[in-house]
Coordinates of C-alpha atoms in Angstrom, one line a residue:
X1100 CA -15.0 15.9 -10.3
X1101 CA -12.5 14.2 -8.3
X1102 CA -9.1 16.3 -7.1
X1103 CA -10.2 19.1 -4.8
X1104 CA -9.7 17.0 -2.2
X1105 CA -7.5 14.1 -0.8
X1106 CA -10.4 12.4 0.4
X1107 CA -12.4 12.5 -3.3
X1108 CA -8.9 10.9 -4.7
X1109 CA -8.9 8.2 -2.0
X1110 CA -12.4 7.4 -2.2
X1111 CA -12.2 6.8 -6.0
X1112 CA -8.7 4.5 -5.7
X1113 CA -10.6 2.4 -3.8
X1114 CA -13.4 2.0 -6.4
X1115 CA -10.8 2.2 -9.8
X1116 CA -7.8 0.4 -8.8
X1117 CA -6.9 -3.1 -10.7
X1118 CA -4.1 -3.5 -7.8
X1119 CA -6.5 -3.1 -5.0
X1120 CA -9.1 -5.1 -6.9
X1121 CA -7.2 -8.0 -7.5
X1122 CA -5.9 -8.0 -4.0
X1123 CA -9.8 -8.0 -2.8
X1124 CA -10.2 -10.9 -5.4
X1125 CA -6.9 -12.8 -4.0
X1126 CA -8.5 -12.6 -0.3
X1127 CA -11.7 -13.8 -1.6
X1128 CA -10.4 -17.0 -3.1
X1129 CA -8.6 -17.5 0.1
X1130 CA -11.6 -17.0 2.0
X1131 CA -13.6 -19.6 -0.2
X1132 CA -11.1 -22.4 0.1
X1133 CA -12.1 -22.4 3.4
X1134 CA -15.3 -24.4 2.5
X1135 CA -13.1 -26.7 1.1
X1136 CA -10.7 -27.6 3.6
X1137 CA -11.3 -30.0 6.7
X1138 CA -14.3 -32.1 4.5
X1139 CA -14.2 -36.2 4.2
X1140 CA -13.2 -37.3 0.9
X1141 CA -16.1 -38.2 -2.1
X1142 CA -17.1 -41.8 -0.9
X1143 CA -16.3 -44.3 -4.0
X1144 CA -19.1 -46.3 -5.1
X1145 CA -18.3 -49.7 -6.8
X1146 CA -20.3 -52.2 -9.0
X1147 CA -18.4 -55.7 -9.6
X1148 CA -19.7 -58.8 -11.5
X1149 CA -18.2 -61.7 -10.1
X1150 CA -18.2 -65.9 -11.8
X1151 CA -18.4 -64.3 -15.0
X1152 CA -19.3 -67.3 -18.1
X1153 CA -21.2 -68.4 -20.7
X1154 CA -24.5 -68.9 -18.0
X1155 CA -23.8 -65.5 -17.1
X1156 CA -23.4 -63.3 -13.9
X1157 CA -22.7 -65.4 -11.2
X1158 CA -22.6 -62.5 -8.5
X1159 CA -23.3 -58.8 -8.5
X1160 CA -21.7 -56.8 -5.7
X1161 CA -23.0 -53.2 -5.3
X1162 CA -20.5 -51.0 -3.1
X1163 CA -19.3 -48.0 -1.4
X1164 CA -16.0 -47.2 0.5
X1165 CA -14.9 -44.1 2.3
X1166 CA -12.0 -42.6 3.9
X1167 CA -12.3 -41.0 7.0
X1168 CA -9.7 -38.9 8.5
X1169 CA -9.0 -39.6 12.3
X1170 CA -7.0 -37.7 15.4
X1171 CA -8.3 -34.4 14.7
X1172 CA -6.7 -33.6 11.1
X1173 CA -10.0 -32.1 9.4
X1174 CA -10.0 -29.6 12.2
X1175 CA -6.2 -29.0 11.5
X1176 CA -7.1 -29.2 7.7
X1177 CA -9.9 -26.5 8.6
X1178 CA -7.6 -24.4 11.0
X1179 CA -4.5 -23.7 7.8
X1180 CA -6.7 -22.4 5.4
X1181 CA -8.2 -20.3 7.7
X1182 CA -4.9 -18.8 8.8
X1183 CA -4.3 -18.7 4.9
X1184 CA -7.3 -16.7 4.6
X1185 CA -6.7 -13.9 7.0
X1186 CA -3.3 -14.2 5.9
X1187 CA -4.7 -13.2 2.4
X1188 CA -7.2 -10.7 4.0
X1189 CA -4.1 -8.8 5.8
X1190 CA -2.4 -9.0 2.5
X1191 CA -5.2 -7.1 0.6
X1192 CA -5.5 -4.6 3.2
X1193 CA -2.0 -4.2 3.1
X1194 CA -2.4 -3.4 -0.5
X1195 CA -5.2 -1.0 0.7
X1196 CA -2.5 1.7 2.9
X1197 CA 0.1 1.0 0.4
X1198 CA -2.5 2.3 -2.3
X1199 CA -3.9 5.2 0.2
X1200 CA -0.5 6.6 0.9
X1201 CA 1.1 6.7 -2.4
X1202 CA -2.3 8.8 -3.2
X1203 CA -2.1 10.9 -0.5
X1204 CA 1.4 11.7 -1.3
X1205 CA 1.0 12.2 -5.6
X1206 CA -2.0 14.1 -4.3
X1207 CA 0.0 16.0 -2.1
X1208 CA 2.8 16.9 -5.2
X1209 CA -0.7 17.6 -7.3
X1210 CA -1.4 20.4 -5.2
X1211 CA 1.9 21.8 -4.7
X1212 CA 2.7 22.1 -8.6
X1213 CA -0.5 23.9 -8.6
X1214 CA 0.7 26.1 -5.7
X1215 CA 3.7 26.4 -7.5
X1216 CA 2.3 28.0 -10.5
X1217 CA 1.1 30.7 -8.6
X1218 CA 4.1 31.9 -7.3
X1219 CA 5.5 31.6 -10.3
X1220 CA 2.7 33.6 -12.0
X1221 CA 2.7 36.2 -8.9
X1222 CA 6.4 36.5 -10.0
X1223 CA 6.0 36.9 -13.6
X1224 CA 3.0 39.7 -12.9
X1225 CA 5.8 41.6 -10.7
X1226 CA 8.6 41.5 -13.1
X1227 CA 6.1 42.6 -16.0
X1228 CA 5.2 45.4 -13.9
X1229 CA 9.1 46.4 -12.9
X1230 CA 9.7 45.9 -16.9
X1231 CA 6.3 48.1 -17.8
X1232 CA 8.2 51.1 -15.4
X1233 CA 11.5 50.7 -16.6
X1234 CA 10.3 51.5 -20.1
X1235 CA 8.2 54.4 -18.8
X1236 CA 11.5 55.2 -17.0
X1237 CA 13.9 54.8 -20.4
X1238 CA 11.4 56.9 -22.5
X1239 CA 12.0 60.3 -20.3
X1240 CA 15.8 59.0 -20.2
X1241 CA 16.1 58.5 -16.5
X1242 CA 17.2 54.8 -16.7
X1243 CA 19.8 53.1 -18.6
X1244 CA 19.0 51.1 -22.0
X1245 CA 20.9 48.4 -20.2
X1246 CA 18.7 47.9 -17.1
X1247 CA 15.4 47.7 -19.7
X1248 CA 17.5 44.6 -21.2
X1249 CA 18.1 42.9 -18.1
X1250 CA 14.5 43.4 -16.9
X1251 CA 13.1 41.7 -20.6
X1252 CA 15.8 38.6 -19.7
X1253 CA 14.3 38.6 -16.1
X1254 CA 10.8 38.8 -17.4
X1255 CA 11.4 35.6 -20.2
X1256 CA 12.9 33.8 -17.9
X1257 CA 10.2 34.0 -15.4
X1258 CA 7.7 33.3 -18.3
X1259 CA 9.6 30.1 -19.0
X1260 CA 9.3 28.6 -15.6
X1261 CA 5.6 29.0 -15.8
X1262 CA 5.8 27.4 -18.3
X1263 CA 8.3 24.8 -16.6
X1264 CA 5.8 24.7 -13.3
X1265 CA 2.7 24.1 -15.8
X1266 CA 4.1 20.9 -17.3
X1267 CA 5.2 19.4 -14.0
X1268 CA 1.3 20.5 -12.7
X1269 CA 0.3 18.3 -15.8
X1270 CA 2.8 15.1 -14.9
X1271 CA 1.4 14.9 -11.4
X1272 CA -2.1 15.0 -12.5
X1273 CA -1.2 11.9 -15.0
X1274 CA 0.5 10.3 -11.9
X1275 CA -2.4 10.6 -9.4
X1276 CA -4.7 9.6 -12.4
X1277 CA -2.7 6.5 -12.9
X1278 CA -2.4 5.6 -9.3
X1279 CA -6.6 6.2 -9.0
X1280 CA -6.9 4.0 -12.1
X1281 CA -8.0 6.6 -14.6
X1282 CA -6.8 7.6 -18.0
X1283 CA -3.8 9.6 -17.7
X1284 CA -5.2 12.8 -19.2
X1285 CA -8.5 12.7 -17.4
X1286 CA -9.7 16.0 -15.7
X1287 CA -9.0 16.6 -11.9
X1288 CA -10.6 19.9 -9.9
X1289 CA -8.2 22.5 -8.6
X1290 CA -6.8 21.3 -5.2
X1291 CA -7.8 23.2 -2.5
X1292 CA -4.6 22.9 -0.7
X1293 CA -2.8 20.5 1.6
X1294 CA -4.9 18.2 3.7
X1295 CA -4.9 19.1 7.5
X1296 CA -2.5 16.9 9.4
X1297 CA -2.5 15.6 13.3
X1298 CA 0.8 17.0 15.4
X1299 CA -0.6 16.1 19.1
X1300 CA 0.8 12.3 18.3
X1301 CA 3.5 10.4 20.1
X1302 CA 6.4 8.3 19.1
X1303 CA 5.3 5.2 21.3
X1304 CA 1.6 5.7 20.5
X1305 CA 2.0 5.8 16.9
X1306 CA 4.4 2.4 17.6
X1307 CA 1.8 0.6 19.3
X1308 CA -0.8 1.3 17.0
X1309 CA 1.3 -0.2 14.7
X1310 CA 2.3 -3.4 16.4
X1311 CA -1.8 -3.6 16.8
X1312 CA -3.3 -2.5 13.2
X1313 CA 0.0 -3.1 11.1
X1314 CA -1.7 -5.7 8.0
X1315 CA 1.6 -6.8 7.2
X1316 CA 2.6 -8.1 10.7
X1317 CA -1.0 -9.4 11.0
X1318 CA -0.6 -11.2 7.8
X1319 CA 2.9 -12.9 9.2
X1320 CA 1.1 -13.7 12.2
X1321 CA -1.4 -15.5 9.9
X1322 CA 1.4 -17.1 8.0
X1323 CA 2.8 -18.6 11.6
X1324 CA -0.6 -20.0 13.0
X1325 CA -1.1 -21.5 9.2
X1326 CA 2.6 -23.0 9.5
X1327 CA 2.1 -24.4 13.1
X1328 CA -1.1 -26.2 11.7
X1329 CA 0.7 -27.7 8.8
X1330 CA 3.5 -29.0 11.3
X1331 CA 0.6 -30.6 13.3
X1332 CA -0.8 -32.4 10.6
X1333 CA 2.9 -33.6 9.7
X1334 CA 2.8 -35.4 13.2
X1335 CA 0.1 -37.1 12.4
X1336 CA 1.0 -38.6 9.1
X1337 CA 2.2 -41.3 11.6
X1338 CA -1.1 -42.1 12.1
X1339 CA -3.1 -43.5 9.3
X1340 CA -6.3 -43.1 7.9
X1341 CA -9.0 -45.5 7.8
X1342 CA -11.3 -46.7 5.1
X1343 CA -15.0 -48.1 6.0
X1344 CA -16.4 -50.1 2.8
X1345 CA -19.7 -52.2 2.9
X1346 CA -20.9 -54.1 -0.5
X1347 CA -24.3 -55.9 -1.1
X1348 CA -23.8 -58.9 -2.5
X1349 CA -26.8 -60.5 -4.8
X1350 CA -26.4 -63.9 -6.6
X1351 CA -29.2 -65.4 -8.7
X1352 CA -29.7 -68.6 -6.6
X1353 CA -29.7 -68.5 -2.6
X1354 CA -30.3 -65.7 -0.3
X1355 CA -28.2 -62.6 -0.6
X1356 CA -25.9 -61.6 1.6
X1357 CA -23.8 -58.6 3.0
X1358 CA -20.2 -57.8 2.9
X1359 CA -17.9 -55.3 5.2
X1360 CA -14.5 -53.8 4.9
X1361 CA -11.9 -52.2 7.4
X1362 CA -8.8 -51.2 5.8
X1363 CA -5.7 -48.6 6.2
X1364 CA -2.2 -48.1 5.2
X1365 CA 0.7 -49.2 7.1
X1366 CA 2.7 -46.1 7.5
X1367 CA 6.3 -48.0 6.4
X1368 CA 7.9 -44.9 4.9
X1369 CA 9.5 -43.5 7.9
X1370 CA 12.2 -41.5 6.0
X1371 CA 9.8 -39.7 3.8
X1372 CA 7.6 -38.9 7.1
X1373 CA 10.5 -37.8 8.8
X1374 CA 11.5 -35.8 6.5
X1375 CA 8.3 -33.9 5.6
X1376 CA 8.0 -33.5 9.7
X1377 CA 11.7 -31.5 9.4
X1378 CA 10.5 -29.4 6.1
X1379 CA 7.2 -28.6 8.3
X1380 CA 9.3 -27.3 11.3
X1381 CA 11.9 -25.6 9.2
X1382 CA 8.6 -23.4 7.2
X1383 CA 7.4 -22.6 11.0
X1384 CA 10.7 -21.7 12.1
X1385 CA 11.1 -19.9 9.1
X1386 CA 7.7 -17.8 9.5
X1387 CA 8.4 -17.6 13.2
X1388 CA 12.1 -15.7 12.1
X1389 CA 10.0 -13.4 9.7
X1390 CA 7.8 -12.9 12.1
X1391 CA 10.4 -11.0 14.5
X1392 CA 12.2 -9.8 12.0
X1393 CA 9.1 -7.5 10.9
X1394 CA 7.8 -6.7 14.1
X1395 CA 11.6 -5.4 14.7
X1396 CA 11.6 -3.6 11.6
X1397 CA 8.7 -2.0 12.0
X1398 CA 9.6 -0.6 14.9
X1399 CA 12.6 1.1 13.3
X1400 CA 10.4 2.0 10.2
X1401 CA 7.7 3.9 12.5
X1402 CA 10.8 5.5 14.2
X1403 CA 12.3 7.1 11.2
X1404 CA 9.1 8.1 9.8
X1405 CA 8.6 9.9 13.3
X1406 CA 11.8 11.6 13.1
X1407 CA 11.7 12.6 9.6
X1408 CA 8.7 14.3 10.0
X1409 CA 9.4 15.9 13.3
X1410 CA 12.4 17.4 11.1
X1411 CA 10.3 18.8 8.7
X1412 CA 8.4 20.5 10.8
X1413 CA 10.7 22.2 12.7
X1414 CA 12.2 23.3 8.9
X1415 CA 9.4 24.3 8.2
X1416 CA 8.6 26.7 11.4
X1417 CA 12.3 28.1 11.4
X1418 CA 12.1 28.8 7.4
X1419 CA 8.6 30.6 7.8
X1420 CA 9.6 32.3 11.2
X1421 CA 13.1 33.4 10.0
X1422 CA 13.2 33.5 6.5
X1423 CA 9.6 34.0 5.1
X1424 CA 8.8 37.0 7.1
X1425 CA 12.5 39.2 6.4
X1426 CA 12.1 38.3 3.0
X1427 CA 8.4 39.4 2.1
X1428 CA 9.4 43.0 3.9
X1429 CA 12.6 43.0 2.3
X1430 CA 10.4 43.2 -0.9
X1431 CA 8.0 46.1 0.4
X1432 CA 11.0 47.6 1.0
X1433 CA 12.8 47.1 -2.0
X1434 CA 9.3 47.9 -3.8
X1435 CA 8.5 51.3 -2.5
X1436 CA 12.1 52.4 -3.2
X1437 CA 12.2 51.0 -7.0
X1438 CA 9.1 53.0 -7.3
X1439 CA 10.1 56.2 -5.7
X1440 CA 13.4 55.8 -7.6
X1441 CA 15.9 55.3 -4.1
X1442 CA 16.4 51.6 -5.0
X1443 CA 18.4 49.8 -7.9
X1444 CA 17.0 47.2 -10.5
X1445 CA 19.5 44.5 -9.2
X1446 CA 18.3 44.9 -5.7
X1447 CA 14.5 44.8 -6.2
X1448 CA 14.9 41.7 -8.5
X1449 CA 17.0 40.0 -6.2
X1450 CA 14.3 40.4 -3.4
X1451 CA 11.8 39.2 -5.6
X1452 CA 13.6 35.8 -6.2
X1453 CA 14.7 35.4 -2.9
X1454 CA 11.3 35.3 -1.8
X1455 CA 10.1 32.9 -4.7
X1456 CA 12.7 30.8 -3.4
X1457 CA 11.7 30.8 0.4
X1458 CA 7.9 30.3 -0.8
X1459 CA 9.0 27.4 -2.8
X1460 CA 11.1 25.9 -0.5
X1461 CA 8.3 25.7 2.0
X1462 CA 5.9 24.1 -0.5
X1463 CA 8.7 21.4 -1.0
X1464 CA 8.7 21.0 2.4
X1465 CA 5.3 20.6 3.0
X1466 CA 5.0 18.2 0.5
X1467 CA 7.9 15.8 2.2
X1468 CA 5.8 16.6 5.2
X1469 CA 2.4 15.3 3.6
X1470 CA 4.7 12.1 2.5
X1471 CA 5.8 11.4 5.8
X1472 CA 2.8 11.5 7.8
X1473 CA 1.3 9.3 4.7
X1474 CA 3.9 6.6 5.9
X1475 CA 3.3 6.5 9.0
X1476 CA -0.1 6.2 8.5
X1477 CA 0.7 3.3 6.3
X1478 CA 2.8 1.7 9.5
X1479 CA 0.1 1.9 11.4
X1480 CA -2.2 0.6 9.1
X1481 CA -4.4 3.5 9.2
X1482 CA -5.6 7.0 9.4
X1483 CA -4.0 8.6 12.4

């Protein structure tokens, strides 16, 4: 069963997913219309009767013209869809990270709201015990009715954000379900925690990997090389194409005979010419613009990512250095002297939720920290 790990969840998005599949099948019709680009036209075949009467046919001619595209433009023909289809390949494997990191990151929230009802069981457990000796304690009258109130309250309370916890437990499994492509309410294992994440990595590594490996940059690339080709062939729409023809010619008295034909248009339309040439360099300027611009921004995307998760990590070292560690012997302490009787109700509860509160806000930073590190991985098109 899927869930105990990130790397079952991943593995069966890849197989489940309608976004990534029709992605794949996007890229795959791109990659076939590559067969189709660059070829010579279907040759026409003609059959003409000629001195048509009352004796009959006077000539048959049996024919067959074809086009033929000169100065290179099958090759340039050829070239654009190939751009078009890595263009389309970078696309679906853009789709790909996108798909891998918003798993890794539900998968991620999965595991903390499982995480989360522990400490909110491990909570309930000690207030039930606190409540179980305050009644022992108000039996031989050594406690105020009062106190035995306000440890019930306590007690619902905490039963109720189990209960809370619980649901949201149930809301991320639907969400990881839906982004693996399952029914919402199917079964997932018991996660076994957060996945182990990389912190020897550098700012300008991480950068160049993505400049390298980033799908949508490599797809813009694409989209320029396929725009550069299509301003090529737009030169050469001043150059016209040529059509070969040959017909046999048979006539029912006398000696057949043979017939050839050279023919091509006479490129007159200069304004329409000239003004596909300007749309053509306007799209490649256009692409060219998009280009930077992404390269650019993905710089400054990588760079926040960085930052934001070298944030979070020092969060999360000063919360468990200076917060987690006072606070759990805070609650010994506060334990042993509700139990020996030295210690108050109100101080033993408040030590208890303190450190619910430290333990949670460390799973919620872990979590932004698994979400992080999932985006930059997406940058840079890939695991790190």
């Amino acid at each position: 069963m899927p869930g105990a790990s990130v790397e079952s969840v991943v593995a069966l998005a890849k197989q489940l997913s309608p976004e990534l599949a029709a992605a794949v099948l996007d890229a795959d019709a791109a990659a076939h219309r590559v067969g189709a680009a660059g070829v010579l036209a279907d040759p026409t075949v003609t059959l003409q009767a000629w001195d048509v009467n009352g004796r009959g046919v006077g000539q048959r001619w049996i024919g067959a013209e074809q086009e033929f595209k000169l100065w290179g433009k099958l090759d340039l023909e050829r070239g654009v869809a190939e751009a078009d289809a890595d263009a389309a390949r970078h696309q679906s494997r853009a789709a790909d990270t996108d798909l891998i990191a918003r798993v890794k990151t539900a998968y991620a929230q999965y595991g903390a709201a499982h995480r989360a009802i522990d400490l909110s069981l491990g909570l309930k457990r000690r207030l039930d015990e606190i409540l179980a000796l305050l009644r022992l304690r108000y039996g031989a009258s050594s406690v105020d009715q009062q106190e035995v109130i306000k440890a019930e309250i306590e007690a619902a309370t905490a039963e109720a954000e189990v209960a809370r916890r619980q649901g949201e437990a149930k809301s991320a499994s639907a969400r990881l379900n839906a982004l693996i492509g399952r029914g919402s309410q199917e079964l997932l294992a018991m996660p076994r925690g957060f996945r182990p994440l990389k912190t020897k990595l550098t700012l300008a590594g991480v950068q160049e990997l993505a400049r390298v490996a980033n799908p949508a940059l490599a797809a813009t690339s694409a989209q320029v090389r396929a725009a550069t080709g299509t301003k090529e062939l737009t030169d050469l729409n001043y150059y016209p194409n040529v059509t070969v023809g040959a017909n046999f010619v048979q006539r029912p008295t006398g000696d057949n005979s043979g017939m050839f034909m050279l023919g091509f248009k006479v490129p007159l339309q200069y304004e329409a010419k000239d003004a596909e040439q300007r749309a053509a360099s306007s799209r490649l300027g256009a692409a060219q613009m998009r280009y930077d611009a992404i390269r650019i921004r993905l710089d400054g995307d990588v760079a926040e990512a960085w930052f934001g998760l070298e944030a979070v990590r020092k969060a999360i070292r000063i919360v468990e250095q200076r917060q987690l560690i006072p606070a759990r012997l805070s609650v010994e302490t506060a334990r042993s002297g509700f139990a020996a009787g030295a210690a108050d109700l109100a101080t033993s509860l408040e030590a208890e939720r303190r450190l619910r509160a430290i333990e949670l806000e460390i799973l919620k930073l872990k979590v932004e920290e698994q979400a992080r590190y999932a985006e930059l991985e997406r940058l840079a098109g890939g695991s790190l």
